[in-house]
Amino acid sequence: MSDNNQPPFASFGEALKKLRIKHQKTESELSDAVEIKQDSLKDFELGKNRPSEDVLLLIIQHFDLKDEAARELWQLAGYSGNPSISDYFMQDDNYDPEPSNTKVVVV
């Protein structure tokens, strides 16, 4: 007989809480960092709800999760496929504050 009282996203919530604790973040620090209410984060960690794809990508980016770790958290939240951070966030690896075709004028 299975436990029907388990929240729908219990595995995700446990993984998120372990991740937060591993990185020595409080609920307040993480919720502020990804701009969500602390109560929402509590519900995620309790497995009652899951974050939207956008919020989950912010969490993945905040903890700098790569490949398998990001994919595992993504799938625990019930999303299919792979998280694509590059689709949502500008990567600044190629950022050039003064491109060669830009002239700086001092007045």
Short mmCIF file of N, CA and C in Angstrom, two decimals:
data_model
loop_
_atom_site.label_atom_id
_atom_site.label_comp_id
_atom_site.label_asym_id
_atom_site.label_seq_id
_atom_site.Cartn_x
_atom_site.Cartn_y
_atom_site.Cartn_z
N MET A 1 0.85 -1.18 0.00
CA MET A 1 0.00 0.00 0.00
C MET A 1 0.89 1.24 0.00
N SER A 2 0.63 2.18 -0.91
CA SER A 2 1.46 3.38 -1.00
C SER A 2 0.95 4.47 -0.08
N ASP A 3 1.84 5.41 0.21
CA ASP A 3 1.52 6.53 1.11
C ASP A 3 0.92 7.66 0.28
N ASN A 4 -0.39 7.81 0.31
CA ASN A 4 -1.06 8.85 -0.46
C ASN A 4 -0.98 10.21 0.22
N ASN A 5 -0.43 10.26 1.43
CA ASN A 5 -0.32 11.52 2.15
C ASN A 5 0.95 12.28 1.81
N GLN A 6 1.82 11.69 1.01
CA GLN A 6 3.07 12.35 0.64
C GLN A 6 2.76 13.48 -0.34
N PRO A 7 3.35 14.66 -0.09
CA PRO A 7 3.12 15.79 -1.01
C PRO A 7 3.57 15.44 -2.42
N PRO A 8 2.97 16.08 -3.43
CA PRO A 8 3.25 15.71 -4.82
C PRO A 8 4.69 15.92 -5.26
N PHE A 9 5.40 16.86 -4.66
CA PHE A 9 6.77 17.15 -5.07
C PHE A 9 7.75 16.95 -3.90
N ALA A 10 7.48 15.91 -3.10
CA ALA A 10 8.29 15.65 -1.90
C ALA A 10 9.77 15.44 -2.24
N SER A 11 10.06 14.68 -3.27
CA SER A 11 11.46 14.42 -3.63
C SER A 11 12.17 15.70 -4.06
N PHE A 12 11.46 16.51 -4.83
CA PHE A 12 12.03 17.80 -5.23
C PHE A 12 12.30 18.66 -4.01
N GLY A 13 11.33 18.74 -3.11
CA GLY A 13 11.47 19.57 -1.92
C GLY A 13 12.65 19.17 -1.06
N GLU A 14 12.81 17.86 -0.89
CA GLU A 14 13.95 17.35 -0.11
C GLU A 14 15.26 17.73 -0.77
N ALA A 15 15.33 17.58 -2.08
CA ALA A 15 16.57 17.90 -2.81
C ALA A 15 16.87 19.39 -2.73
N LEU A 16 15.85 20.22 -2.85
CA LEU A 16 16.05 21.67 -2.79
C LEU A 16 16.54 22.09 -1.40
N LYS A 17 15.94 21.53 -0.38
CA LYS A 17 16.35 21.88 0.98
C LYS A 17 17.79 21.43 1.25
N LYS A 18 18.15 20.23 0.82
CA LYS A 18 19.52 19.75 0.99
C LYS A 18 20.51 20.66 0.26
N LEU A 19 20.13 21.09 -0.94
CA LEU A 19 20.98 21.98 -1.72
C LEU A 19 21.17 23.32 -1.00
N ARG A 20 20.09 23.86 -0.48
CA ARG A 20 20.16 25.14 0.24
C ARG A 20 21.06 25.02 1.47
N ILE A 21 20.88 23.95 2.22
CA ILE A 21 21.67 23.75 3.43
C ILE A 21 23.14 23.51 3.08
N LYS A 22 23.39 22.74 2.03
CA LYS A 22 24.76 22.47 1.58
C LYS A 22 25.49 23.78 1.26
N HIS A 23 24.77 24.71 0.68
CA HIS A 23 25.36 26.00 0.31
C HIS A 23 25.26 27.03 1.44
N GLN A 24 24.82 26.57 2.60
CA GLN A 24 24.73 27.39 3.80
C GLN A 24 23.91 28.67 3.58
N LYS A 25 22.76 28.49 2.97
CA LYS A 25 21.82 29.60 2.73
C LYS A 25 20.60 29.42 3.62
N THR A 26 20.11 30.53 4.14
CA THR A 26 18.85 30.48 4.88
C THR A 26 17.71 30.55 3.88
N GLU A 27 16.51 30.23 4.35
CA GLU A 27 15.33 30.37 3.48
C GLU A 27 15.20 31.81 3.00
N SER A 28 15.46 32.73 3.90
CA SER A 28 15.34 34.16 3.56
C SER A 28 16.35 34.55 2.48
N GLU A 29 17.59 34.07 2.61
CA GLU A 29 18.62 34.42 1.63
C GLU A 29 18.28 33.88 0.24
N LEU A 30 17.85 32.63 0.19
CA LEU A 30 17.53 32.04 -1.11
C LEU A 30 16.29 32.68 -1.72
N SER A 31 15.27 32.88 -0.92
CA SER A 31 14.05 33.49 -1.47
C SER A 31 14.33 34.92 -1.96
N ASP A 32 15.16 35.66 -1.25
CA ASP A 32 15.52 37.01 -1.71
C ASP A 32 16.33 36.95 -3.01
N ALA A 33 17.24 35.99 -3.08
CA ALA A 33 18.12 35.87 -4.26
C ALA A 33 17.34 35.58 -5.54
N VAL A 34 16.28 34.79 -5.43
CA VAL A 34 15.50 34.44 -6.63
C VAL A 34 14.18 35.21 -6.70
N GLU A 35 14.03 36.17 -5.78
CA GLU A 35 12.90 37.10 -5.78
C GLU A 35 11.54 36.41 -5.70
N ILE A 36 11.42 35.53 -4.69
CA ILE A 36 10.13 34.91 -4.40
C ILE A 36 9.84 35.11 -2.92
N LYS A 37 8.59 34.88 -2.54
CA LYS A 37 8.22 34.99 -1.13
C LYS A 37 8.80 33.80 -0.37
N GLN A 38 9.17 34.05 0.87
CA GLN A 38 9.73 32.98 1.69
C GLN A 38 8.71 31.86 1.89
N ASP A 39 7.44 32.20 1.98
CA ASP A 39 6.40 31.17 2.11
C ASP A 39 6.36 30.26 0.88
N SER A 40 6.60 30.83 -0.29
CA SER A 40 6.64 30.01 -1.52
C SER A 40 7.79 29.01 -1.45
N LEU A 41 8.96 29.49 -1.00
CA LEU A 41 10.11 28.61 -0.87
C LEU A 41 9.81 27.49 0.13
N LYS A 42 9.17 27.83 1.23
CA LYS A 42 8.81 26.80 2.23
C LYS A 42 7.92 25.74 1.60
N ASP A 43 6.94 26.18 0.81
CA ASP A 43 6.04 25.23 0.14
C ASP A 43 6.82 24.34 -0.84
N PHE A 44 7.81 24.92 -1.54
CA PHE A 44 8.63 24.11 -2.44
C PHE A 44 9.39 23.06 -1.64
N GLU A 45 10.00 23.47 -0.54
CA GLU A 45 10.80 22.54 0.26
C GLU A 45 9.95 21.47 0.95
N LEU A 46 8.71 21.79 1.23
CA LEU A 46 7.80 20.81 1.81
C LEU A 46 7.20 19.89 0.75
N GLY A 47 7.44 20.22 -0.52
CA GLY A 47 6.93 19.41 -1.61
C GLY A 47 5.49 19.68 -1.96
N LYS A 48 4.92 20.75 -1.41
CA LYS A 48 3.51 21.08 -1.68
C LYS A 48 3.33 21.63 -3.09
N ASN A 49 4.29 22.40 -3.54
CA ASN A 49 4.25 23.03 -4.87
C ASN A 49 5.61 22.92 -5.50
N ARG A 50 5.66 23.24 -6.77
CA ARG A 50 6.94 23.34 -7.47
C ARG A 50 7.06 24.75 -8.03
N PRO A 51 8.28 25.21 -8.22
CA PRO A 51 8.45 26.54 -8.80
C PRO A 51 8.13 26.53 -10.29
N SER A 52 7.85 27.69 -10.83
CA SER A 52 7.70 27.81 -12.28
C SER A 52 9.05 27.49 -12.92
N GLU A 53 9.05 27.24 -14.21
CA GLU A 53 10.31 26.97 -14.90
C GLU A 53 11.28 28.14 -14.72
N ASP A 54 10.77 29.36 -14.82
CA ASP A 54 11.63 30.55 -14.68
C ASP A 54 12.28 30.60 -13.31
N VAL A 55 11.51 30.37 -12.26
CA VAL A 55 12.05 30.42 -10.90
C VAL A 55 13.03 29.27 -10.69
N LEU A 56 12.71 28.10 -11.21
CA LEU A 56 13.62 26.97 -11.06
C LEU A 56 14.95 27.26 -11.78
N LEU A 57 14.90 27.89 -12.93
CA LEU A 57 16.13 28.26 -13.62
C LEU A 57 16.94 29.27 -12.81
N LEU A 58 16.26 30.18 -12.11
CA LEU A 58 16.96 31.11 -11.23
C LEU A 58 17.65 30.37 -10.09
N ILE A 59 16.98 29.38 -9.54
CA ILE A 59 17.57 28.58 -8.46
C ILE A 59 18.79 27.82 -8.98
N ILE A 60 18.65 27.21 -10.14
CA ILE A 60 19.76 26.47 -10.75
C ILE A 60 20.94 27.41 -10.99
N GLN A 61 20.66 28.58 -11.50
CA GLN A 61 21.72 29.55 -11.76
C GLN A 61 22.33 30.05 -10.44
N HIS A 62 21.50 30.31 -9.44
CA HIS A 62 21.98 30.81 -8.16
C HIS A 62 22.99 29.83 -7.53
N PHE A 63 22.70 28.54 -7.61
CA PHE A 63 23.58 27.54 -7.03
C PHE A 63 24.65 27.06 -8.02
N ASP A 64 24.65 27.65 -9.21
CA ASP A 64 25.63 27.33 -10.25
C ASP A 64 25.67 25.83 -10.55
N LEU A 65 24.47 25.24 -10.65
CA LEU A 65 24.38 23.81 -10.96
C LEU A 65 24.69 23.58 -12.42
N LYS A 66 25.41 22.53 -12.68
CA LYS A 66 25.80 22.19 -14.04
C LYS A 66 25.18 20.85 -14.43
N ASP A 67 25.01 20.68 -15.70
CA ASP A 67 24.61 19.45 -16.35
C ASP A 67 23.73 18.51 -15.53
N GLU A 68 24.32 17.44 -15.01
CA GLU A 68 23.53 16.39 -14.36
C GLU A 68 22.79 16.89 -13.13
N ALA A 69 23.44 17.72 -12.32
CA ALA A 69 22.79 18.24 -11.11
C ALA A 69 21.60 19.12 -11.48
N ALA A 70 21.76 19.95 -12.50
CA ALA A 70 20.67 20.81 -12.96
C ALA A 70 19.53 19.97 -13.53
N ARG A 71 19.90 18.98 -14.34
CA ARG A 71 18.89 18.10 -14.96
C ARG A 71 18.12 17.32 -13.90
N GLU A 72 18.81 16.84 -12.87
CA GLU A 72 18.16 16.06 -11.81
C GLU A 72 17.13 16.92 -11.06
N LEU A 73 17.52 18.13 -10.68
CA LEU A 73 16.59 19.01 -9.97
C LEU A 73 15.40 19.35 -10.86
N TRP A 74 15.67 19.61 -12.14
CA TRP A 74 14.64 19.94 -13.13
C TRP A 74 13.61 18.81 -13.21
N GLN A 75 14.10 17.58 -13.30
CA GLN A 75 13.21 16.44 -13.44
C GLN A 75 12.48 16.11 -12.14
N LEU A 76 13.13 16.32 -10.99
CA LEU A 76 12.45 16.12 -9.71
C LEU A 76 11.27 17.08 -9.56
N ALA A 77 11.38 18.26 -10.19
CA ALA A 77 10.29 19.22 -10.14
C ALA A 77 9.17 18.86 -11.11
N GLY A 78 9.38 17.80 -11.87
CA GLY A 78 8.32 17.32 -12.76
C GLY A 78 8.37 17.89 -14.16
N TYR A 79 9.49 18.52 -14.51
CA TYR A 79 9.63 19.07 -15.86
C TYR A 79 10.37 18.07 -16.73
N SER A 80 9.99 18.02 -18.00
CA SER A 80 10.65 17.10 -18.93
C SER A 80 11.77 17.82 -19.66
N GLY A 81 12.60 17.04 -20.29
CA GLY A 81 13.72 17.61 -21.04
C GLY A 81 14.80 18.11 -20.12
N ASN A 82 15.56 19.05 -20.63
CA ASN A 82 16.68 19.60 -19.89
C ASN A 82 16.48 21.09 -19.68
N PRO A 83 16.95 21.60 -18.55
CA PRO A 83 16.87 23.05 -18.34
C PRO A 83 17.81 23.74 -19.31
N SER A 84 17.35 24.84 -19.86
CA SER A 84 18.17 25.59 -20.81
C SER A 84 18.35 27.00 -20.29
N ILE A 85 19.35 27.17 -19.47
CA ILE A 85 19.61 28.47 -18.86
C ILE A 85 19.92 29.51 -19.93
N SER A 86 20.61 29.10 -20.99
CA SER A 86 20.98 30.08 -22.03
C SER A 86 19.76 30.66 -22.73
N ASP A 87 18.64 29.95 -22.70
CA ASP A 87 17.42 30.48 -23.31
C ASP A 87 16.81 31.60 -22.47
N TYR A 88 17.14 31.64 -21.19
CA TYR A 88 16.52 32.59 -20.29
C TYR A 88 17.45 33.70 -19.80
N PHE A 89 18.76 33.43 -19.78
CA PHE A 89 19.69 34.38 -19.21
C PHE A 89 20.80 34.70 -20.18
N MET A 90 21.20 35.95 -20.18
CA MET A 90 22.31 36.35 -21.03
C MET A 90 23.60 35.86 -20.38
N GLN A 91 24.37 35.14 -21.12
CA GLN A 91 25.67 34.69 -20.64
C GLN A 91 26.69 35.77 -20.99
N ASP A 92 27.53 36.14 -20.04
CA ASP A 92 28.44 37.25 -20.28
C ASP A 92 29.86 36.78 -20.61
N ASP A 93 30.02 35.55 -21.08
CA ASP A 93 31.34 35.05 -21.44
C ASP A 93 31.98 35.87 -22.56
N ASN A 94 31.15 36.37 -23.46
CA ASN A 94 31.68 37.12 -24.60
C ASN A 94 31.42 38.61 -24.48
N TYR A 95 31.10 39.05 -23.29
CA TYR A 95 30.78 40.46 -23.08
C TYR A 95 32.02 41.32 -23.30
N ASP A 96 31.88 42.35 -24.11
CA ASP A 96 32.96 43.29 -24.37
C ASP A 96 32.44 44.68 -24.05
N PRO A 97 32.88 45.29 -22.96
CA PRO A 97 32.35 46.58 -22.57
C PRO A 97 32.65 47.69 -23.57
N GLU A 98 33.71 47.51 -24.36
CA GLU A 98 34.03 48.50 -25.38
C GLU A 98 34.35 47.78 -26.69
N PRO A 99 33.30 47.42 -27.44
CA PRO A 99 33.54 46.74 -28.71
C PRO A 99 34.42 47.60 -29.62
N SER A 100 35.16 46.95 -30.50
CA SER A 100 36.13 47.66 -31.35
C SER A 100 35.47 48.68 -32.27
N ASN A 101 34.21 48.52 -32.60
CA ASN A 101 33.56 49.47 -33.49
C ASN A 101 32.87 50.61 -32.74
N THR A 102 33.16 50.74 -31.46
CA THR A 102 32.55 51.80 -30.66
C THR A 102 33.59 52.87 -30.36
N LYS A 103 33.20 54.11 -30.58
CA LYS A 103 34.09 55.23 -30.28
C LYS A 103 33.67 55.85 -28.96
N VAL A 104 34.64 56.14 -28.13
CA VAL A 104 34.39 56.81 -26.87
C VAL A 104 34.71 58.28 -27.06
N VAL A 105 33.74 59.13 -26.77
CA VAL A 105 33.92 60.57 -26.92
C VAL A 105 33.95 61.19 -25.54
N VAL A 106 35.01 61.93 -25.25
CA VAL A 106 35.15 62.59 -23.97
C VAL A 106 34.85 64.06 -24.20
N VAL A 107 33.94 64.60 -23.42
CA VAL A 107 33.54 66.01 -23.59
C VAL A 107 34.10 66.84 -22.45
#
